[in-house]
Short mmCIF file of C-alpha atoms and ligand atoms in Angstrom, two decimals:
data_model
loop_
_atom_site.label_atom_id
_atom_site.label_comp_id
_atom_site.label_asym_id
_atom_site.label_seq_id
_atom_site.Cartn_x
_atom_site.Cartn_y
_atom_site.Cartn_z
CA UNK A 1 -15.69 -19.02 12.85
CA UNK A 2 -16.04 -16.22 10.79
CA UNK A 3 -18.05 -15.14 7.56
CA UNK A 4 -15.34 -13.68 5.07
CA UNK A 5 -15.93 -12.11 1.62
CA UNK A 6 -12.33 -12.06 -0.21
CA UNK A 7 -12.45 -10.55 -3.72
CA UNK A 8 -9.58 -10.59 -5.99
CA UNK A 9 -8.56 -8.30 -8.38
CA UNK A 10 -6.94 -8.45 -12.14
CA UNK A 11 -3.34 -8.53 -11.34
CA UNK A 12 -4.14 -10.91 -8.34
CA UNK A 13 -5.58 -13.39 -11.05
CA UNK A 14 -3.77 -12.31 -14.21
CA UNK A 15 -1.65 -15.70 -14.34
CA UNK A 16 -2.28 -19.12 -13.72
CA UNK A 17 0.55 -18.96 -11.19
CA UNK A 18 -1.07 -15.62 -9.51
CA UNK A 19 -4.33 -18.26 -9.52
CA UNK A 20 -2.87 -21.13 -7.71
CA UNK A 21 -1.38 -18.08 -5.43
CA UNK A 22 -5.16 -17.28 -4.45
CA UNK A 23 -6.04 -20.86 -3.94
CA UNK A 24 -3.31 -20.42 -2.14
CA UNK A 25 -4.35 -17.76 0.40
CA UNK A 26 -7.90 -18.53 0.15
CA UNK A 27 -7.11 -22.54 1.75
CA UNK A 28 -5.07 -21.06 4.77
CA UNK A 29 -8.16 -18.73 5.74
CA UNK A 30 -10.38 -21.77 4.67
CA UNK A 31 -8.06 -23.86 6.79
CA UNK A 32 -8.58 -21.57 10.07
CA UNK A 33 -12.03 -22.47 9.96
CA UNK A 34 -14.02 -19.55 8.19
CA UNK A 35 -16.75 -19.64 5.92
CA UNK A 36 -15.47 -18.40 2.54
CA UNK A 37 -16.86 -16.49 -0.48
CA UNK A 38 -14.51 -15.98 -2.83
CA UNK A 39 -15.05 -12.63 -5.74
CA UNK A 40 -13.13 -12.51 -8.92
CA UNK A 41 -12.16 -9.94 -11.71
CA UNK A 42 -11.45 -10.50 -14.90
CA UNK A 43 -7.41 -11.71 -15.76
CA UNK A 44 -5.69 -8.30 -16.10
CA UNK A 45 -5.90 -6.64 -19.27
CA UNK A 46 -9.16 -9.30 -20.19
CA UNK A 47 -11.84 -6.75 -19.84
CA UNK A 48 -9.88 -4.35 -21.95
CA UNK A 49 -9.31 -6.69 -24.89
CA UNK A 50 -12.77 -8.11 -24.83
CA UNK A 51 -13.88 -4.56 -25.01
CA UNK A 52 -11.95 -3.47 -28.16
CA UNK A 53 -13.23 -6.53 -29.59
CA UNK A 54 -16.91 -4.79 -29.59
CA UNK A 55 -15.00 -1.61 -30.97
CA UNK A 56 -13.83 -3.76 -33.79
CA UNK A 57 -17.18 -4.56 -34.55
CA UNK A 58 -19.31 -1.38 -34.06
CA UNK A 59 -18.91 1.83 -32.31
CA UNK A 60 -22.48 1.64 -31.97
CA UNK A 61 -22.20 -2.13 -30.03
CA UNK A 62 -25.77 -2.70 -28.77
CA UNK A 63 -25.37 -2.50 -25.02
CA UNK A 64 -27.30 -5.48 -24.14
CA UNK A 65 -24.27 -7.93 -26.23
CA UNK A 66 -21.62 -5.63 -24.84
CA UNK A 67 -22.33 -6.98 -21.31
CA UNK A 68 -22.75 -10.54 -22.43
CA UNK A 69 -19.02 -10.09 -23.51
CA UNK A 70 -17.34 -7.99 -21.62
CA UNK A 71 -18.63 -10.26 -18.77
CA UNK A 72 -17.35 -13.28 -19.94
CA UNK A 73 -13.51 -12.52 -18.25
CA UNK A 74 -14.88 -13.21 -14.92
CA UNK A 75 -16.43 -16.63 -15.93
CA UNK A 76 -13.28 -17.89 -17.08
CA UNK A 77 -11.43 -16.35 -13.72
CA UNK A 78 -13.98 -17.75 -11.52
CA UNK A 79 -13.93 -21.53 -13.17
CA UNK A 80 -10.40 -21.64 -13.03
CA UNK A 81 -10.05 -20.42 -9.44
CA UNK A 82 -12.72 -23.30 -8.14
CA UNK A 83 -10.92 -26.02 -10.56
CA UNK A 84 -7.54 -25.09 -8.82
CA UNK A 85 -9.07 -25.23 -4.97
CA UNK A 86 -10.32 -28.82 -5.76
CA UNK A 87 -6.59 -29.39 -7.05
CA UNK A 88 -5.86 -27.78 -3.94
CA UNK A 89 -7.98 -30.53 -1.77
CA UNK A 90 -10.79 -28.09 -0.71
CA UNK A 91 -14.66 -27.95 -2.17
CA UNK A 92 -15.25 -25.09 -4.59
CA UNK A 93 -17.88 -24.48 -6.81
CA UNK A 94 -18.27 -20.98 -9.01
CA UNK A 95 -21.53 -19.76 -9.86
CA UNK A 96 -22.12 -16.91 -12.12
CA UNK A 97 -24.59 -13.76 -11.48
CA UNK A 98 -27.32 -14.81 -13.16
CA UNK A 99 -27.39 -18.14 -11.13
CA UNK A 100 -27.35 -16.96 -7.82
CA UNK A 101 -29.03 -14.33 -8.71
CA UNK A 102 -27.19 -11.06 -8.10
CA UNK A 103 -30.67 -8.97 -9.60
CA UNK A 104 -29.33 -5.28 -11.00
CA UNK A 105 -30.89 -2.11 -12.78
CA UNK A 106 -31.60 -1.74 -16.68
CA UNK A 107 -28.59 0.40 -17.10
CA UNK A 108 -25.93 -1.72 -19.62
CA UNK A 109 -22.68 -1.03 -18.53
CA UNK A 110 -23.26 0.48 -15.32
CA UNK A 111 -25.98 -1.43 -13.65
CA UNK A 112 -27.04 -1.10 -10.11
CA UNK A 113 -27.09 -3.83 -7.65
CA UNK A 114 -30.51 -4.34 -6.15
CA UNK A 115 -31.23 -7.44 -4.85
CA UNK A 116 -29.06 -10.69 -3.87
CA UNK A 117 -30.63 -13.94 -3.02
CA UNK A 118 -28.26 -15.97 -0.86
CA UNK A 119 -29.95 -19.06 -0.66
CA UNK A 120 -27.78 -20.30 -3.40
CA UNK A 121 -24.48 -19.19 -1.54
CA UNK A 122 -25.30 -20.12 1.52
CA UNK A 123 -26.43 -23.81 0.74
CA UNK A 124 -22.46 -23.98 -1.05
CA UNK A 125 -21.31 -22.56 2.29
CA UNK A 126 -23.29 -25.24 4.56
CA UNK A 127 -22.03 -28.00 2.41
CA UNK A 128 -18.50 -26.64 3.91
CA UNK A 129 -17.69 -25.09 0.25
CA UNK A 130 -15.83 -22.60 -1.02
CA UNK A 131 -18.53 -20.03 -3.14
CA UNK A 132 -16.49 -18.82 -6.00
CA UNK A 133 -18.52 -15.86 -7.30
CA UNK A 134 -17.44 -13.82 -10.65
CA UNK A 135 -17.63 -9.80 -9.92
CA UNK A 136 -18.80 -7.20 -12.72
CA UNK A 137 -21.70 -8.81 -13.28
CA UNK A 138 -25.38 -9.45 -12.60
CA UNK A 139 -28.98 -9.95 -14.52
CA UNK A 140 -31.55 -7.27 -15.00
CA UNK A 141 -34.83 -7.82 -14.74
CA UNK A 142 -35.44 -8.28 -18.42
CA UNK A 143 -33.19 -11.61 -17.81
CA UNK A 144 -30.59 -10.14 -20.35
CA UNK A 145 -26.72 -10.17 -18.49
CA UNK A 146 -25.67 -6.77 -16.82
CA UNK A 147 -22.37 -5.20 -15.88
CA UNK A 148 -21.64 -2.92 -13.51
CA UNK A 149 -18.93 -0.34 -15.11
CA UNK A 150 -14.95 -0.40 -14.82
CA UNK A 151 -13.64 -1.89 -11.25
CA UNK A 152 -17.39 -3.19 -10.39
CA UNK A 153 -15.78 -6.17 -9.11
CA UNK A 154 -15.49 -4.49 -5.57
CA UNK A 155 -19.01 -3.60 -5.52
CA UNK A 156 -20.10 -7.22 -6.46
CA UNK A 157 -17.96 -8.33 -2.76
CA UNK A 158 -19.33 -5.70 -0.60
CA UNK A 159 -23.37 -5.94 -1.72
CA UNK A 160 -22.41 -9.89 -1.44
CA UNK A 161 -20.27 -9.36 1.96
CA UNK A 162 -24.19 -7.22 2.96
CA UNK A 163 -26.38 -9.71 1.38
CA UNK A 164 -24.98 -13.03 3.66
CA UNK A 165 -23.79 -10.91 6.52
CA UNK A 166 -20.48 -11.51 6.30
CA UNK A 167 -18.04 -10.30 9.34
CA UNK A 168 -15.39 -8.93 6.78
CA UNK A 169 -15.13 -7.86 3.13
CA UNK A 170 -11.29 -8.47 2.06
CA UNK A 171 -10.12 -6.70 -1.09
CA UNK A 172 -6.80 -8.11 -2.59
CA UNK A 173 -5.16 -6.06 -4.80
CA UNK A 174 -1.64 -5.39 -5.85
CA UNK A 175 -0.94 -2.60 -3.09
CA UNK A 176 -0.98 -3.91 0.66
CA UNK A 177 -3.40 -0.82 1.48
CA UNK A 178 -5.12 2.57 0.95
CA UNK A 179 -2.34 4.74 0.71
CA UNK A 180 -2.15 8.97 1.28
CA UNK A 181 -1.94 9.07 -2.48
CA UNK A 182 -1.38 6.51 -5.33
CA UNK A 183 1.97 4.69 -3.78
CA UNK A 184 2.76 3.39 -7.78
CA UNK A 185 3.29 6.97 -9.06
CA UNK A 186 4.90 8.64 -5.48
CA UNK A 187 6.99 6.21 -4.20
CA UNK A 188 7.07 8.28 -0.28
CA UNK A 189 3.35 8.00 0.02
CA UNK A 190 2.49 6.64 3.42
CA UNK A 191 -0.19 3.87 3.89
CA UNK A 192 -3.30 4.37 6.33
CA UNK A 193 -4.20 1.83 8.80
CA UNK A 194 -7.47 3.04 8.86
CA UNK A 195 -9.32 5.51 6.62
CA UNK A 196 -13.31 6.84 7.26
CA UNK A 197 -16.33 5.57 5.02
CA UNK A 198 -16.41 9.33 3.76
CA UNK A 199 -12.75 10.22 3.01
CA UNK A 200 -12.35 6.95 1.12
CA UNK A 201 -15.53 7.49 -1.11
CA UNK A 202 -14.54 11.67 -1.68
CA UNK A 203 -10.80 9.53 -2.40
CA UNK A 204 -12.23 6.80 -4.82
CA UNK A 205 -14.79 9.25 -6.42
CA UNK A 206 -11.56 11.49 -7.20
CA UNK A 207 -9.27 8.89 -8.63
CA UNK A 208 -7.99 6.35 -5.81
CA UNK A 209 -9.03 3.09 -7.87
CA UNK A 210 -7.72 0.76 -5.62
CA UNK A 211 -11.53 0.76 -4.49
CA UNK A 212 -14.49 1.34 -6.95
CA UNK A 213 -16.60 4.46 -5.63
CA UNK A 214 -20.11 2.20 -5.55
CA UNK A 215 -18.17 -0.30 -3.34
CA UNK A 216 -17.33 2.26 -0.65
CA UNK A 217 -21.16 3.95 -0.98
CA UNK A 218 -22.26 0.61 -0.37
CA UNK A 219 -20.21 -0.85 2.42
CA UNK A 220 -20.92 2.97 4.03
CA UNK A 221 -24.70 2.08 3.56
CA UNK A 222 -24.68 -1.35 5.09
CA UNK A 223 -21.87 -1.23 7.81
CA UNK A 224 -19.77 -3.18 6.06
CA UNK A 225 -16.33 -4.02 7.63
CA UNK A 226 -13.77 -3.31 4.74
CA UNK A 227 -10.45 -4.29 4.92
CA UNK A 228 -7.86 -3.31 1.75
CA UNK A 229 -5.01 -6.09 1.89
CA UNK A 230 -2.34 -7.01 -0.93
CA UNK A 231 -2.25 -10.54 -2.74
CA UNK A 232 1.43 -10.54 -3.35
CA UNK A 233 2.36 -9.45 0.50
CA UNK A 234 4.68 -11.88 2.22
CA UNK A 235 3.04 -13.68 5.09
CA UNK A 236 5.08 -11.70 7.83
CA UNK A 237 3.53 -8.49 7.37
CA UNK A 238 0.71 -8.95 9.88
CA UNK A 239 0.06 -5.14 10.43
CA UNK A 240 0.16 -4.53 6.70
CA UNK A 241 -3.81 -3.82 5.40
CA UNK A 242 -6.34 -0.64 5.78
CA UNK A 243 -9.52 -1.32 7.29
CA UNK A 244 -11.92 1.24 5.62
CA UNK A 245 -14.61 1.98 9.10
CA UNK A 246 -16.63 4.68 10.85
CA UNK A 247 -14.83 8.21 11.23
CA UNK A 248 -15.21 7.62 15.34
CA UNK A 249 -12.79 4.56 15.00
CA UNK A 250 -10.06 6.68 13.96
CA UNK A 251 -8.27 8.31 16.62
CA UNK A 252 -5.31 9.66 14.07
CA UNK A 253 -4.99 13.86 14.25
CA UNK A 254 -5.00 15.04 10.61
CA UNK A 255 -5.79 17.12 8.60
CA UNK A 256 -5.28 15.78 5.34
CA UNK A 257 -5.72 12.14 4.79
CA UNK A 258 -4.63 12.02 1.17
CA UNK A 259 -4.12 13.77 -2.28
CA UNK A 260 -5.51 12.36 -5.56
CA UNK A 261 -5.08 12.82 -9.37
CA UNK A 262 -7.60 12.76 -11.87
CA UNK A 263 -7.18 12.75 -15.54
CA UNK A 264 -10.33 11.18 -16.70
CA UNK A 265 -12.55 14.28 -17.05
CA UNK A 266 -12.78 17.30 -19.70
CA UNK A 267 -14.06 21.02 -19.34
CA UNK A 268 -16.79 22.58 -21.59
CA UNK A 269 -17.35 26.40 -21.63
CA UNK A 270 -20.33 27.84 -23.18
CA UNK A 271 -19.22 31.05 -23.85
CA UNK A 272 -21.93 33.99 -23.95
CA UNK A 273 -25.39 32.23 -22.43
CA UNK A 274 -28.40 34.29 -21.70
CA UNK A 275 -28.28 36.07 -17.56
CA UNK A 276 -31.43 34.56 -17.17
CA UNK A 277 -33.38 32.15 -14.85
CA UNK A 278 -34.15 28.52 -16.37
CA UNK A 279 -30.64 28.35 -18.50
CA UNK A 280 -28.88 26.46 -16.46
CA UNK A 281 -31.99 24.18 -15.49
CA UNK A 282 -31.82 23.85 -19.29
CA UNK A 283 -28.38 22.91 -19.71
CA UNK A 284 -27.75 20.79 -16.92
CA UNK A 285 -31.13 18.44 -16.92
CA UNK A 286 -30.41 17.93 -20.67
CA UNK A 287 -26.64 16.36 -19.71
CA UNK A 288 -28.43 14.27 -16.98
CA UNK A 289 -31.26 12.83 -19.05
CA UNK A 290 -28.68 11.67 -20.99
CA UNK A 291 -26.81 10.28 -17.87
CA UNK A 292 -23.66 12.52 -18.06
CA UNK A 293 -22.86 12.93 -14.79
CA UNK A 294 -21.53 16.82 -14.54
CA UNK A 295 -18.80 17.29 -11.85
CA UNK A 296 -17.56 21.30 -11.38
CA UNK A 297 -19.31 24.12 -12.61
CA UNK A 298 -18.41 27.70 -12.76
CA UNK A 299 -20.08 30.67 -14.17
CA UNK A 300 -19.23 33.96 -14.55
CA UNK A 301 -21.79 37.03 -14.73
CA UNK A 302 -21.00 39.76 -17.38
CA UNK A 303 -23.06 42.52 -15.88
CA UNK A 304 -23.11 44.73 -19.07
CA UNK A 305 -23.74 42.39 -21.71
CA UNK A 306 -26.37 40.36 -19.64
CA UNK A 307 -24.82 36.83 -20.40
CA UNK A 308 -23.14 34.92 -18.72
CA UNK A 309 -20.02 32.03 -19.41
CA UNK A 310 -21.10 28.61 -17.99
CA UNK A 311 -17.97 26.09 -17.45
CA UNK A 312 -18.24 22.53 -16.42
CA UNK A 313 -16.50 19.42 -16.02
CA UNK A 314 -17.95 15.93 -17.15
CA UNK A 315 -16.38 12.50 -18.06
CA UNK A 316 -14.10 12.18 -21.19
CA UNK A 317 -15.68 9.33 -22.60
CA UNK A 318 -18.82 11.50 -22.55
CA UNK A 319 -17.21 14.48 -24.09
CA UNK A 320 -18.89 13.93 -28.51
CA UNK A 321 -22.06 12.84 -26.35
CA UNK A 322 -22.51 15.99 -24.10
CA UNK A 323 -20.97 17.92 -27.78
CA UNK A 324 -24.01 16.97 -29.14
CA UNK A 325 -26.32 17.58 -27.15
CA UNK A 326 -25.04 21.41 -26.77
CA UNK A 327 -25.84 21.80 -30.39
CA UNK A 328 -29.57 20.28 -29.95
CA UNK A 329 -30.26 22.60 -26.58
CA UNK A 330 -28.95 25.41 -28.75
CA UNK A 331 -32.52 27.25 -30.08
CA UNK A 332 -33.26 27.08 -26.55
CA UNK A 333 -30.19 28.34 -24.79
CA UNK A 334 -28.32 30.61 -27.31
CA UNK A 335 -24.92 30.72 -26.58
CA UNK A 336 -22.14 32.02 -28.94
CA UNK A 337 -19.42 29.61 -28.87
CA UNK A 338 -18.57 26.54 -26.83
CA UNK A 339 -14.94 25.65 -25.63
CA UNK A 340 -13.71 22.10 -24.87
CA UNK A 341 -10.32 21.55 -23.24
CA UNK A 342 -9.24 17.32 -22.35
CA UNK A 343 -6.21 18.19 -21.05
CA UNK A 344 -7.12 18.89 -17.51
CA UNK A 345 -6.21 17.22 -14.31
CA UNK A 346 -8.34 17.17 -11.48
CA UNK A 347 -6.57 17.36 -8.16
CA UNK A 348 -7.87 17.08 -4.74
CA UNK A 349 -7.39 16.90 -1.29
CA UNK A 350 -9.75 15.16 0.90
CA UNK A 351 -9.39 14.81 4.98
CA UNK A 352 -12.07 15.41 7.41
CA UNK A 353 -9.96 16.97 9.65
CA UNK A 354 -10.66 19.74 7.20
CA UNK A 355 -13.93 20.24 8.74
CA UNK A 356 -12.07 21.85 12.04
CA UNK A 357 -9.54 23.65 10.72
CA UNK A 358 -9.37 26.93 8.81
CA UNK A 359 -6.57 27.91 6.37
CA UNK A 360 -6.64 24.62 4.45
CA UNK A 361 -7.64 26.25 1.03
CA UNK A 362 -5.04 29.05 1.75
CA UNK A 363 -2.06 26.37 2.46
CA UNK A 364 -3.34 24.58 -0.92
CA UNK A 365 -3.48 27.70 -2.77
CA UNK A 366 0.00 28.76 -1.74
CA UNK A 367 1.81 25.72 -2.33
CA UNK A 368 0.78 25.47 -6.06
CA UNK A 369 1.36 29.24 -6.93
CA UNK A 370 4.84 28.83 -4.97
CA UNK A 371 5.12 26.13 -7.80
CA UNK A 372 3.98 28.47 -10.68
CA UNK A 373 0.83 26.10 -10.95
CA UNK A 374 -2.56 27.86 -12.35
CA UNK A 375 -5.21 27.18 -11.31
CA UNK A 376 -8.38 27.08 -13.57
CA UNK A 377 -11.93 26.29 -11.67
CA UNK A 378 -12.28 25.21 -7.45
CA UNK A 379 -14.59 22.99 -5.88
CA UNK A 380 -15.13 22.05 -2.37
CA UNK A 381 -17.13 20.04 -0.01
CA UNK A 382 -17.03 19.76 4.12
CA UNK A 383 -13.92 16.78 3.50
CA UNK A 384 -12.46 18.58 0.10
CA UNK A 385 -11.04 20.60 -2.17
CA UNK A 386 -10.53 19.85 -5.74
CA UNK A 387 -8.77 22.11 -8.41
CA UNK A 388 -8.37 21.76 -11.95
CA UNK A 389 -4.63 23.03 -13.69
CA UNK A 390 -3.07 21.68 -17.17
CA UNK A 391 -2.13 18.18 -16.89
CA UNK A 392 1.05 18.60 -17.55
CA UNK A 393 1.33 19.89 -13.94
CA UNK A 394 -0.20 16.73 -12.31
CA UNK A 395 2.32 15.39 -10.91
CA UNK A 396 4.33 18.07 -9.58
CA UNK A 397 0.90 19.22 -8.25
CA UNK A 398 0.40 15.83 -6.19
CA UNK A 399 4.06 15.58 -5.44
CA UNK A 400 3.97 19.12 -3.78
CA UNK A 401 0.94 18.38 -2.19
CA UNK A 402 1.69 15.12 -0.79
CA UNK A 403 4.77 16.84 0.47
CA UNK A 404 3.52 19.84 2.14
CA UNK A 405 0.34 18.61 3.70
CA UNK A 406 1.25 14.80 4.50
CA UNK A 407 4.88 14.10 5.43
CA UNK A 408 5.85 17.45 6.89
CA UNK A 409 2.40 16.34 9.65
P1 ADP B 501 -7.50 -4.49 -8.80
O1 ADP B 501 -7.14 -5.01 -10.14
O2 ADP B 501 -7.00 -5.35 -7.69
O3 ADP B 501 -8.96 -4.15 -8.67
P2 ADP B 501 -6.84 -1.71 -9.24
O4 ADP B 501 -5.81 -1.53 -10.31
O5 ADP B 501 -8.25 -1.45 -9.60
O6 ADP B 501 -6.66 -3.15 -8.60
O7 ADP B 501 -6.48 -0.80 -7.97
C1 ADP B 501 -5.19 -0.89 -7.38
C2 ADP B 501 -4.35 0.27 -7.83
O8 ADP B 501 -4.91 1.50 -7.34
C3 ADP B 501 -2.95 0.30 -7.28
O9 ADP B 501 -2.07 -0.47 -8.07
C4 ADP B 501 -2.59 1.77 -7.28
O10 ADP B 501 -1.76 2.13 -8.36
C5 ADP B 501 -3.93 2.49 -7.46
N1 ADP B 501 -4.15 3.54 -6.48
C6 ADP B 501 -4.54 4.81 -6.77
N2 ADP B 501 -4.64 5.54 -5.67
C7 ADP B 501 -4.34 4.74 -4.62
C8 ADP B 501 -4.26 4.93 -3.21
N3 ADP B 501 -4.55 6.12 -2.64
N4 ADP B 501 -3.91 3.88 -2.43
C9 ADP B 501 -3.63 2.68 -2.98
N5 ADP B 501 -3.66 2.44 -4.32
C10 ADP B 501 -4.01 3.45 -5.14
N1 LIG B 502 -13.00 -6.77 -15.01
C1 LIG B 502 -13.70 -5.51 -14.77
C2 LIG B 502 -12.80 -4.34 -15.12
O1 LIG B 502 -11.69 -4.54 -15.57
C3 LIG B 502 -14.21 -5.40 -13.37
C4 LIG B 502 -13.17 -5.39 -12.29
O2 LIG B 502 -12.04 -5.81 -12.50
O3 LIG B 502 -13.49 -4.94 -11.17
O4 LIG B 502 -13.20 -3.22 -14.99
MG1 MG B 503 -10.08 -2.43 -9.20
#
């Protein structure tokens, strides 16, 4: 008998026939024996309307009543799901964060776990129940409702899967896998059998959303054994699935284990800042007290004039925030103008094979000027290099990529 964790995703749950299709899978494991906790989203495109609801109301929503709402998809999900197991002839009974309780950080709207009690989950498990457990969400320590930003759902399973020591964390989605690059936008991309803690975070952080970035930090934290799996796979495809493990379990030669595509981030120059020490201590601290999380950043030394042009990358949603703040930083770091530009992509490539083998950058750097791509500011790591070019060019840019690096290995 084994411990499992299975969390489902929107499109998993986004009917009530998709619903009685997890009920479905989640009996036959149940029926083998296991000890099941079940994790929900939200029904697809739930979260989204619930959140232009808030929009409708105020653009200034007070964080605190935008969690209670946008929550409120994966209490339906989860209610639904348990009704439908009893249909089904098995025990099931939901309960929501704040019962069991899943204990996070102040931060509305992108909370940190930080505690779990299980006693609640595993008295449901010892009365041979099904735990059905909504994701997203948890309870600060104010007692107000929390969530835990976009896709949070796969962080609720793994710090679950770590709380009750669970022998596997199961993600169903809508893809039977991690694939070398997003399979629903290039239709030859290969999926991995098995893909390191490290290359799937750099991956997630850098726009593979088939797992939330927190939910790979935290399985890499707590030894979690993740496997990726599809909902809407046929039961024949045994070997389909990644399992997401420890870099030494993977005995697979390459040197690039995927490409991703970004479009969620904007650049801001500050054109014509001070040469001098303390500016960018200025600049940056003031984005992070804020919690605008800056990604690349370039700057370029005039040596005549003495200043300097600082460019950096940070979240769209972030871009009238970080605006602002430019303007109230400005008495302290003069600058003449500031640039913003959304239409950027953010490409990368990400394999820790990288580590051993030079040339990488150069291959990368060849195949996208052979393509007449430009390429604007570079960024690596030991596992990565990232790029940003127009984003008109994403695609070709992953296509050529994908091609070059992954199916001619
Ligand atoms: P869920 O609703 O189950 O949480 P998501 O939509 O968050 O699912 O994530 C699954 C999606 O992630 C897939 O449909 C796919 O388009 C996308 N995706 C992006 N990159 C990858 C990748 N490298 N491998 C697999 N899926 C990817
Ligand atoms: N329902 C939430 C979202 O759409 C959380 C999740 O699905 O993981 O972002
Ligand atoms: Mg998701």
């Amino acid at each position: 008998m084994s411990r499992i964790v299975m969390k489902f995703g929107g499109t998993s749950v986004g009917s009530i026939d998709r619903i009685q299709n997890v009920s479905n899978i989640v009996k036959s494991v149940y029926d083998e024996g296991h000890e099941v906790v079940v994790v929900l989203s939200a029904m697809a495109g739930e979260t989204d309307r619930l959140i232009n609801l808030t929009k409708d109301i105020s653009d200034n929503f007070s964080p605190e009543e935008y969690d209670v709402v946008i929550s409120s998809g994966e209490q339906v999900s989860v209610g639904l799901l348990a009704a439908a197991l009893n249909e089904n002839g098995i025990g099931a009974s939901s309960c929501l964060g704040w019962q069991i309780p899943i204990l996070t950080s102040n931060d509305h709207k992108s909370a940190r776990i930080e505690a779990i009690k299980s006693e609640l989950i595993n008295k449901i498990l010892k009365d041979k129940k099904v735990c059905v457990i909504p994701g997203f969400q948890g309870i600060t320590s104010e007692g107000r409702v929390s969530t835990l930003g976009r896709g949070g759902s796969d962080t609720s399973a793994v710090a679950i899967a770590a709380a009750i020591n669970a022998d596997y964390c199961d993600i169903y989605t809508d893809v039977d896998g991690v694939y070398t690059t997003d399979p629903n936008k290039v239709p030859e991309a290969k999926r991995l059998d098995k893909v390191s803690y490290e290359e799937m975070l750099e991956m997630a952080s850098l726009g593979a959303k088939v797992l939330q970035t927190r939910s790979v930090e935290t399985a890499m934290t707590n030894n979690v054994a993740l496997r990726v799996l599809s909902s809407f796979a046929n039961e024949n495809k045994e070997d389909a699935g990644t399992i997401v493990t420890e870099e030494d379990a993977i005995n697979d030669q390459r040197v690039v284990t995927g490409v991703t595509s970004s479009l969620n981030d904007c650049k801001i120059t500050l054109i014509g800042v001070r040469d001098k020490p303390g500016i960018a201590a200025k600049i940056f601290s003031s984005l992070s007290e804020n919690n605008i999380n800056v990604d690349m950043i370039v700057q370029n030394i005039s040596e005549s004039s003495r200043t300097t042009d600082i460019t950096f990358t940070i979240p769209k949603d972030d871009l009238l925030d970080a605006e602002k703040i430019m303007e109230q930083i400005k008495d302290d770091v003069p600058y003449e103008s500031l640039l913003t530009d959304s239409n950027i992509a953010k490409i990368s490539i990400i394999g820790v094979g990288m580590r051993s083998n030079a040339g990488v950058a150069a291959k990368m750097f060849s195949i996208l000027s052979e393509n007449d791509i430009n390429i604007d500011v570079i960024s690596t790591s030991e596992i990565k290099i990232s790029i940003l070019i127009s984003n008109e060019q994403a695609e070709k840019a992953v296509n050529m990529l994908h091609q070059s690096f992954i199916l001619d290995r």
